[in-house]
Amino acid sequence: MLLPEEIGRRGMVEKVADAVRIAMERAGISDPADVHYVQTKTPLLTIHTIRDAKARGQTVWTEHTHESMDLSNGCTALGIAVALGEIGMPDDADVMHSRDLYSSVASCSSGVELDQAQVVVVGNAPGVGGRYRIGHSVMNDALDADGVWSAIRDAGLKLPDRPHPSDLDGRLVNVFLKCETSQDGMVRGRRNAMLDDSDVHWHRQIKAAVGGVAAAVTGDPAVYVSVSAAHQGPDGGGPVAAIVDLGPEPTGYRRP
């Protein structure tokens, strides 16, 4: 169980890290290098849980419930990174501030419907076999199409130096991405308006932008793109996981 006063702090990092290690063990994965995607769902703060913490003499990281979604996701990602040896144990002050601390395989979500961390680890378990393989990489910014191609290559699909969607030929099952608007409001030296737009929250804008980049790579608009990627990949970018089918008759998407 995650207490409201732990969200955004070391207590949450430690509990998530423990859960990831247990999930790896249950998946038959001992080497963190074989882990390519970790999907989580964790609680965020609500009016009721904030009141509960205060009633017990505790403080919370923020009283803004919407902000606590980014907070819960980011703190969870740090727990994943600790479990996989990507970083050492961070301090409370690092959460949401030290954006150079991140996991390259974390995909974190949060909601009001639970009070504990749910963790799914996806990797290539030794000796299992089968036709499907997963790989990962990161997008270094919102336009980094090469990061998507790199994840597909990491999954084991051989591609030419300058690949085209037609080179996938039904071998790509899908890609899964997290994204985040850069904290400085810039992309490759150009200013974007996402953080300043009073009409549409940046969550929607960056998801649409990165989804378009990913679809241009895969040739398939049915890509999974999730937002709120604090500590999930580099600032302004995010992790990419790709599942490919290496079987004799591929089952992935082919353009009609």
PDB file of N, CA, C and O in Angstrom, residues 148-208:
ATOM      1  N   VAL A 148      12.668   5.718 -32.395  1.00  0.00           N
ATOM      2  CA  VAL A 148      11.676   4.672 -32.643  1.00  0.00           C
ATOM      3  C   VAL A 148      12.305   3.539 -33.462  1.00  0.00           C
ATOM      4  O   VAL A 148      12.143   2.357 -33.142  1.00  0.00           O
ATOM      5  N   TRP A 149      13.039   3.912 -34.513  1.00  0.00           N
ATOM      6  CA  TRP A 149      13.720   2.889 -35.316  1.00  0.00           C
ATOM      7  C   TRP A 149      14.717   2.097 -34.473  1.00  0.00           C
ATOM      8  O   TRP A 149      14.863   0.885 -34.637  1.00  0.00           O
ATOM      9  N   SER A 150      15.395   2.771 -33.559  1.00  0.00           N
ATOM     10  CA  SER A 150      16.378   2.105 -32.709  1.00  0.00           C
ATOM     11  C   SER A 150      15.723   1.041 -31.830  1.00  0.00           C
ATOM     12  O   SER A 150      16.288  -0.040 -31.623  1.00  0.00           O
ATOM     13  N   ALA A 151      14.535   1.330 -31.313  1.00  0.00           N
ATOM     14  CA  ALA A 151      13.821   0.343 -30.491  1.00  0.00           C
ATOM     15  C   ALA A 151      13.440  -0.875 -31.318  1.00  0.00           C
ATOM     16  O   ALA A 151      13.521  -2.020 -30.842  1.00  0.00           O
ATOM     17  N   ILE A 152      13.034  -0.637 -32.565  1.00  0.00           N
ATOM     18  CA  ILE A 152      12.663  -1.756 -33.439  1.00  0.00           C
ATOM     19  C   ILE A 152      13.888  -2.619 -33.736  1.00  0.00           C
ATOM     20  O   ILE A 152      13.816  -3.853 -33.722  1.00  0.00           O
ATOM     21  N   ARG A 153      15.008  -1.984 -33.994  1.00  0.00           N
ATOM     22  CA  ARG A 153      16.250  -2.740 -34.216  1.00  0.00           C
ATOM     23  C   ARG A 153      16.654  -3.515 -32.965  1.00  0.00           C
ATOM     24  O   ARG A 153      17.093  -4.668 -33.041  1.00  0.00           O
ATOM     25  N   ASP A 154      16.495  -2.884 -31.804  1.00  0.00           N
ATOM     26  CA  ASP A 154      16.883  -3.525 -30.553  1.00  0.00           C
ATOM     27  C   ASP A 154      16.050  -4.776 -30.286  1.00  0.00           C
ATOM     28  O   ASP A 154      16.510  -5.701 -29.613  1.00  0.00           O
ATOM     29  N   ALA A 155      14.842  -4.813 -30.841  1.00  0.00           N
ATOM     30  CA  ALA A 155      13.996  -5.986 -30.683  1.00  0.00           C
ATOM     31  C   ALA A 155      14.446  -7.140 -31.567  1.00  0.00           C
ATOM     32  O   ALA A 155      13.955  -8.263 -31.412  1.00  0.00           O
ATOM     33  N   GLY A 156      15.361  -6.871 -32.509  1.00  0.00           N
ATOM     34  CA  GLY A 156      15.913  -7.954 -33.316  1.00  0.00           C
ATOM     35  C   GLY A 156      15.572  -7.916 -34.786  1.00  0.00           C
ATOM     36  O   GLY A 156      15.925  -8.840 -35.531  1.00  0.00           O
ATOM     37  N   LEU A 157      14.892  -6.850 -35.218  1.00  0.00           N
ATOM     38  CA  LEU A 157      14.532  -6.765 -36.628  1.00  0.00           C
ATOM     39  C   LEU A 157      15.656  -6.085 -37.407  1.00  0.00           C
ATOM     40  O   LEU A 157      16.083  -4.978 -37.061  1.00  0.00           O
ATOM     41  N   LYS A 158      16.140  -6.730 -38.440  1.00  0.00           N
ATOM     42  CA  LYS A 158      17.208  -6.165 -39.263  1.00  0.00           C
ATOM     43  C   LYS A 158      16.612  -5.159 -40.245  1.00  0.00           C
ATOM     44  O   LYS A 158      15.647  -5.462 -40.955  1.00  0.00           O
ATOM     45  N   LEU A 159      17.222  -3.983 -40.286  1.00  0.00           N
ATOM     46  CA  LEU A 159      16.717  -2.897 -41.117  1.00  0.00           C
ATOM     47  C   LEU A 159      17.865  -2.250 -41.879  1.00  0.00           C
ATOM     48  O   LEU A 159      19.011  -2.278 -41.424  1.00  0.00           O
ATOM     49  N   PRO A 160      17.582  -1.641 -43.029  1.00  0.00           N
ATOM     50  CA  PRO A 160      18.626  -0.902 -43.753  1.00  0.00           C
ATOM     51  C   PRO A 160      19.030   0.353 -42.988  1.00  0.00           C
ATOM     52  O   PRO A 160      18.370   0.749 -42.015  1.00  0.00           O
ATOM     53  N   ASP A 161      20.099   0.995 -43.425  1.00  0.00           N
ATOM     54  CA  ASP A 161      20.600   2.189 -42.739  1.00  0.00           C
ATOM     55  C   ASP A 161      19.563   3.312 -42.725  1.00  0.00           C
ATOM     56  O   ASP A 161      19.467   4.051 -41.751  1.00  0.00           O
ATOM     57  N   ARG A 162      18.831   3.466 -43.804  1.00  0.00           N
ATOM     58  CA  ARG A 162      17.778   4.478 -43.878  1.00  0.00           C
ATOM     59  C   ARG A 162      16.436   3.762 -44.107  1.00  0.00           C
ATOM     60  O   ARG A 162      15.961   3.663 -45.236  1.00  0.00           O
ATOM     61  N   PRO A 163      15.841   3.267 -43.035  1.00  0.00           N
ATOM     62  CA  PRO A 163      14.646   2.424 -43.185  1.00  0.00           C
ATOM     63  C   PRO A 163      13.407   3.215 -43.591  1.00  0.00           C
ATOM     64  O   PRO A 163      13.313   4.430 -43.398  1.00  0.00           O
ATOM     65  N   HIS A 164      12.447   2.489 -44.127  1.00  0.00           N
ATOM     66  CA  HIS A 164      11.151   3.027 -44.555  1.00  0.00           C
ATOM     67  C   HIS A 164      10.082   2.126 -43.945  1.00  0.00           C
ATOM     68  O   HIS A 164      10.338   0.942 -43.689  1.00  0.00           O
ATOM     69  N   PRO A 165       8.877   2.642 -43.710  1.00  0.00           N
ATOM     70  CA  PRO A 165       7.827   1.777 -43.147  1.00  0.00           C
ATOM     71  C   PRO A 165       7.624   0.475 -43.914  1.00  0.00           C
ATOM     72  O   PRO A 165       7.294  -0.558 -43.312  1.00  0.00           O
ATOM     73  N   SER A 166       7.851   0.494 -45.220  1.00  0.00           N
ATOM     74  CA  SER A 166       7.666  -0.728 -46.008  1.00  0.00           C
ATOM     75  C   SER A 166       8.663  -1.817 -45.623  1.00  0.00           C
ATOM     76  O   SER A 166       8.414  -3.006 -45.853  1.00  0.00           O
ATOM     77  N   ASP A 167       9.787  -1.425 -44.992  1.00  0.00           N
ATOM     78  CA  ASP A 167      10.782  -2.417 -44.575  1.00  0.00           C
ATOM     79  C   ASP A 167      10.289  -3.261 -43.403  1.00  0.00           C
ATOM     80  O   ASP A 167      10.859  -4.325 -43.120  1.00  0.00           O
ATOM     81  N   LEU A 168       9.248  -2.810 -42.732  1.00  0.00           N
ATOM     82  CA  LEU A 168       8.718  -3.564 -41.588  1.00  0.00           C
ATOM     83  C   LEU A 168       7.967  -4.807 -42.048  1.00  0.00           C
ATOM     84  O   LEU A 168       7.986  -5.840 -41.364  1.00  0.00           O
ATOM     85  N   ASP A 169       7.266  -4.724 -43.143  1.00  0.00           N
ATOM     86  CA  ASP A 169       6.665  -5.887 -43.825  1.00  0.00           C
ATOM     87  C   ASP A 169       5.922  -6.820 -42.873  1.00  0.00           C
ATOM     88  O   ASP A 169       6.094  -8.041 -42.896  1.00  0.00           O
ATOM     89  N   GLY A 170       5.106  -6.249 -42.007  1.00  0.00           N
ATOM     90  CA  GLY A 170       4.296  -7.063 -41.112  1.00  0.00           C
ATOM     91  C   GLY A 170       5.026  -7.612 -39.896  1.00  0.00           C
ATOM     92  O   GLY A 170       4.455  -8.387 -39.129  1.00  0.00           O
ATOM     93  N   ARG A 171       6.280  -7.217 -39.725  1.00  0.00           N
ATOM     94  CA  ARG A 171       7.069  -7.735 -38.599  1.00  0.00           C
ATOM     95  C   ARG A 171       6.866  -6.945 -37.305  1.00  0.00           C
ATOM     96  O   ARG A 171       7.158  -7.449 -36.216  1.00  0.00           O
ATOM     97  N   LEU A 172       6.406  -5.705 -37.414  1.00  0.00           N
ATOM     98  CA  LEU A 172       6.218  -4.893 -36.221  1.00  0.00           C
ATOM     99  C   LEU A 172       4.825  -5.125 -35.651  1.00  0.00           C
ATOM    100  O   LEU A 172       3.821  -4.874 -36.314  1.00  0.00           O
ATOM    101  N   VAL A 173       4.773  -5.610 -34.425  1.00  0.00           N
ATOM    102  CA  VAL A 173       3.486  -5.816 -33.762  1.00  0.00           C
ATOM    103  C   VAL A 173       2.940  -4.487 -33.255  1.00  0.00           C
ATOM    104  O   VAL A 173       1.790  -4.130 -33.503  1.00  0.00           O
ATOM    105  N   ASN A 174       3.759  -3.731 -32.540  1.00  0.00           N
ATOM    106  CA  ASN A 174       3.377  -2.390 -32.115  1.00  0.00           C
ATOM    107  C   ASN A 174       4.537  -1.719 -31.400  1.00  0.00           C
ATOM    108  O   ASN A 174       5.530  -2.375 -31.051  1.00  0.00           O
ATOM    109  N   VAL A 175       4.394  -0.423 -31.203  1.00  0.00           N
ATOM    110  CA  VAL A 175       5.345   0.349 -30.411  1.00  0.00           C
ATOM    111  C   VAL A 175       4.598   1.038 -29.280  1.00  0.00           C
ATOM    112  O   VAL A 175       3.412   1.350 -29.396  1.00  0.00           O
ATOM    113  N   PHE A 176       5.303   1.258 -28.185  1.00  0.00           N
ATOM    114  CA  PHE A 176       4.720   1.864 -26.987  1.00  0.00           C
ATOM    115  C   PHE A 176       5.624   3.005 -26.549  1.00  0.00           C
ATOM    116  O   PHE A 176       6.810   2.791 -26.299  1.00  0.00           O
ATOM    117  N   LEU A 177       5.075   4.209 -26.447  1.00  0.00           N
ATOM    118  CA  LEU A 177       5.889   5.385 -26.181  1.00  0.00           C
ATOM    119  C   LEU A 177       5.343   6.195 -25.014  1.00  0.00           C
ATOM    120  O   LEU A 177       4.133   6.235 -24.779  1.00  0.00           O
ATOM    121  N   LYS A 178       6.253   6.832 -24.291  1.00  0.00           N
ATOM    122  CA  LYS A 178       5.912   7.873 -23.323  1.00  0.00           C
ATOM    123  C   LYS A 178       6.492   9.187 -23.828  1.00  0.00           C
ATOM    124  O   LYS A 178       7.536   9.209 -24.485  1.00  0.00           O
ATOM    125  N   CYS A 179       5.811  10.290 -23.526  1.00  0.00           N
ATOM    126  CA  CYS A 179       6.306  11.582 -24.012  1.00  0.00           C
ATOM    127  C   CYS A 179       6.054  12.683 -22.991  1.00  0.00           C
ATOM    128  O   CYS A 179       5.207  12.562 -22.113  1.00  0.00           O
ATOM    129  N   GLU A 180       6.813  13.749 -23.160  1.00  0.00           N
ATOM    130  CA  GLU A 180       6.794  14.859 -22.206  1.00  0.00           C
ATOM    131  C   GLU A 180       7.251  16.129 -22.923  1.00  0.00           C
ATOM    132  O   GLU A 180       8.199  16.090 -23.713  1.00  0.00           O
ATOM    133  N   THR A 181       6.578  17.222 -22.679  1.00  0.00           N
ATOM    134  CA  THR A 181       7.048  18.489 -23.216  1.00  0.00           C
ATOM    135  C   THR A 181       8.303  18.923 -22.473  1.00  0.00           C
ATOM    136  O   THR A 181       8.354  18.875 -21.246  1.00  0.00           O
ATOM    137  N   SER A 182       9.328  19.329 -23.211  1.00  0.00           N
ATOM    138  CA  SER A 182      10.574  19.769 -22.590  1.00  0.00           C
ATOM    139  C   SER A 182      10.307  20.902 -21.610  1.00  0.00           C
ATOM    140  O   SER A 182       9.523  21.817 -21.879  1.00  0.00           O
ATOM    141  N   GLN A 183      10.957  20.842 -20.464  1.00  0.00           N
ATOM    142  CA  GLN A 183      10.719  21.827 -19.416  1.00  0.00           C
ATOM    143  C   GLN A 183      11.117  23.248 -19.816  1.00  0.00           C
ATOM    144  O   GLN A 183      10.616  24.215 -19.248  1.00  0.00           O
ATOM    145  N   ASP A 184      12.015  23.375 -20.792  1.00  0.00           N
ATOM    146  CA  ASP A 184      12.409  24.721 -21.225  1.00  0.00           C
ATOM    147  C   ASP A 184      11.556  25.239 -22.372  1.00  0.00           C
ATOM    148  O   ASP A 184      11.770  26.349 -22.873  1.00  0.00           O
ATOM    149  N   GLY A 185      10.564  24.450 -22.804  1.00  0.00           N
ATOM    150  CA  GLY A 185       9.668  24.899 -23.857  1.00  0.00           C
ATOM    151  C   GLY A 185      10.308  24.982 -25.225  1.00  0.00           C
ATOM    152  O   GLY A 185       9.795  25.684 -26.109  1.00  0.00           O
ATOM    153  N   MET A 186      11.412  24.245 -25.426  1.00  0.00           N
ATOM    154  CA  MET A 186      12.141  24.298 -26.685  1.00  0.00           C
ATOM    155  C   MET A 186      12.242  22.906 -27.307  1.00  0.00           C
ATOM    156  O   MET A 186      12.272  21.904 -26.599  1.00  0.00           O
ATOM    157  N   VAL A 187      12.288  22.866 -28.629  1.00  0.00           N
ATOM    158  CA  VAL A 187      12.565  21.631 -29.366  1.00  0.00           C
ATOM    159  C   VAL A 187      13.595  21.969 -30.434  1.00  0.00           C
ATOM    160  O   VAL A 187      13.315  22.750 -31.349  1.00  0.00           O
ATOM    161  N   ARG A 188      14.803  21.444 -30.279  1.00  0.00           N
ATOM    162  CA  ARG A 188      15.888  21.663 -31.240  1.00  0.00           C
ATOM    163  C   ARG A 188      16.124  23.145 -31.522  1.00  0.00           C
ATOM    164  O   ARG A 188      16.291  23.568 -32.663  1.00  0.00           O
ATOM    165  N   GLY A 189      16.135  23.914 -30.448  1.00  0.00           N
ATOM    166  CA  GLY A 189      16.427  25.326 -30.564  1.00  0.00           C
ATOM    167  C   GLY A 189      15.258  26.197 -30.960  1.00  0.00           C
ATOM    168  O   GLY A 189      15.399  27.423 -31.050  1.00  0.00           O
ATOM    169  N   ARG A 190      14.112  25.605 -31.192  1.00  0.00           N
ATOM    170  CA  ARG A 190      12.916  26.354 -31.556  1.00  0.00           C
ATOM    171  C   ARG A 190      11.927  26.362 -30.401  1.00  0.00           C
ATOM    172  O   ARG A 190      11.720  25.341 -29.737  1.00  0.00           O
ATOM    173  N   ARG A 191      11.302  27.515 -30.169  1.00  0.00           N
ATOM    174  CA  ARG A 191      10.310  27.622 -29.107  1.00  0.00           C
ATOM    175  C   ARG A 191       9.006  26.958 -29.541  1.00  0.00           C
ATOM    176  O   ARG A 191       8.591  27.052 -30.688  1.00  0.00           O
ATOM    177  N   ASN A 192       8.382  26.243 -28.594  1.00  0.00           N
ATOM    178  CA  ASN A 192       7.019  25.769 -28.858  1.00  0.00           C
ATOM    179  C   ASN A 192       6.072  26.422 -27.852  1.00  0.00           C
ATOM    180  O   ASN A 192       6.502  26.928 -26.816  1.00  0.00           O
ATOM    181  N   ALA A 193       4.804  26.421 -28.168  1.00  0.00           N
ATOM    182  CA  ALA A 193       3.819  27.129 -27.343  1.00  0.00           C
ATOM    183  C   ALA A 193       3.059  26.211 -26.397  1.00  0.00           C
ATOM    184  O   ALA A 193       2.124  26.648 -25.742  1.00  0.00           O
ATOM    185  N   MET A 194       3.465  24.943 -26.317  1.00  0.00           N
ATOM    186  CA  MET A 194       2.661  23.975 -25.573  1.00  0.00           C
ATOM    187  C   MET A 194       2.515  24.312 -24.092  1.00  0.00           C
ATOM    188  O   MET A 194       1.449  24.137 -23.512  1.00  0.00           O
ATOM    189  N   LEU A 195       3.574  24.787 -23.469  1.00  0.00           N
ATOM    190  CA  LEU A 195       3.505  25.077 -22.032  1.00  0.00           C
ATOM    191  C   LEU A 195       2.755  26.373 -21.736  1.00  0.00           C
ATOM    192  O   LEU A 195       2.370  26.628 -20.593  1.00  0.00           O
ATOM    193  N   ASP A 196       2.568  27.208 -22.770  1.00  0.00           N
ATOM    194  CA  ASP A 196       1.922  28.504 -22.580  1.00  0.00           C
ATOM    195  C   ASP A 196       0.494  28.554 -23.106  1.00  0.00           C
ATOM    196  O   ASP A 196      -0.198  29.557 -22.929  1.00  0.00           O
ATOM    197  N   ASP A 197       0.041  27.498 -23.760  1.00  0.00           N
ATOM    198  CA  ASP A 197      -1.273  27.500 -24.380  1.00  0.00           C
ATOM    199  C   ASP A 197      -2.353  27.415 -23.303  1.00  0.00           C
ATOM    200  O   ASP A 197      -2.406  26.456 -22.544  1.00  0.00           O
ATOM    201  N   SER A 198      -3.223  28.435 -23.252  1.00  0.00           N
ATOM    202  CA  SER A 198      -4.271  28.464 -22.229  1.00  0.00           C
ATOM    203  C   SER A 198      -5.519  27.701 -22.660  1.00  0.00           C
ATOM    204  O   SER A 198      -6.434  27.508 -21.857  1.00  0.00           O
ATOM    205  N   ASP A 199      -5.574  27.279 -23.927  1.00  0.00           N
ATOM    206  CA  ASP A 199      -6.767  26.598 -24.434  1.00  0.00           C
ATOM    207  C   ASP A 199      -6.665  25.078 -24.341  1.00  0.00           C
ATOM    208  O   ASP A 199      -7.640  24.392 -24.041  1.00  0.00           O
ATOM    209  N   VAL A 200      -5.491  24.539 -24.654  1.00  0.00           N
ATOM    210  CA  VAL A 200      -5.298  23.090 -24.671  1.00  0.00           C
ATOM    211  C   VAL A 200      -4.091  22.749 -23.796  1.00  0.00           C
ATOM    212  O   VAL A 200      -3.003  23.288 -23.996  1.00  0.00           O
ATOM    213  N   HIS A 201      -4.287  21.840 -22.845  1.00  0.00           N
ATOM    214  CA  HIS A 201      -3.195  21.455 -21.953  1.00  0.00           C
ATOM    215  C   HIS A 201      -2.096  20.769 -22.754  1.00  0.00           C
ATOM    216  O   HIS A 201      -2.362  20.042 -23.719  1.00  0.00           O
ATOM    217  N   TRP A 202      -0.836  20.955 -22.339  1.00  0.00           N
ATOM    218  CA  TRP A 202       0.295  20.400 -23.086  1.00  0.00           C
ATOM    219  C   TRP A 202       0.253  18.883 -23.170  1.00  0.00           C
ATOM    220  O   TRP A 202       0.811  18.286 -24.089  1.00  0.00           O
ATOM    221  N   HIS A 203      -0.397  18.234 -22.221  1.00  0.00           N
ATOM    222  CA  HIS A 203      -0.527  16.774 -22.288  1.00  0.00           C
ATOM    223  C   HIS A 203      -1.107  16.334 -23.632  1.00  0.00           C
ATOM    224  O   HIS A 203      -0.624  15.380 -24.250  1.00  0.00           O
ATOM    225  N   ARG A 204      -2.158  17.011 -24.080  1.00  0.00           N
ATOM    226  CA  ARG A 204      -2.820  16.630 -25.327  1.00  0.00           C
ATOM    227  C   ARG A 204      -1.945  16.959 -26.535  1.00  0.00           C
ATOM    228  O   ARG A 204      -1.874  16.186 -27.496  1.00  0.00           O
ATOM    229  N   GLN A 205      -1.295  18.087 -26.487  1.00  0.00           N
ATOM    230  CA  GLN A 205      -0.515  18.521 -27.645  1.00  0.00           C
ATOM    231  C   GLN A 205       0.708  17.641 -27.887  1.00  0.00           C
ATOM    232  O   GLN A 205       0.974  17.234 -29.025  1.00  0.00           O
ATOM    233  N   ILE A 206       1.448  17.329 -26.836  1.00  0.00           N
ATOM    234  CA  ILE A 206       2.661  16.531 -27.032  1.00  0.00           C
ATOM    235  C   ILE A 206       2.302  15.097 -27.410  1.00  0.00           C
ATOM    236  O   ILE A 206       3.005  14.450 -28.205  1.00  0.00           O
ATOM    237  N   LYS A 207       1.200  14.584 -26.875  1.00  0.00           N
ATOM    238  CA  LYS A 207       0.783  13.231 -27.245  1.00  0.00           C
ATOM    239  C   LYS A 207       0.465  13.159 -28.735  1.00  0.00           C
ATOM    240  O   LYS A 207       0.837  12.208 -29.425  1.00  0.00           O
ATOM    241  N   ALA A 208      -0.217  14.174 -29.244  1.00  0.00           N
ATOM    242  CA  ALA A 208      -0.559  14.194 -30.665  1.00  0.00           C
ATOM    243  C   ALA A 208       0.695  14.329 -31.524  1.00  0.00           C
ATOM    244  O   ALA A 208       0.833  13.659 -32.559  1.00  0.00           O
TER     245      ALA A 208
END
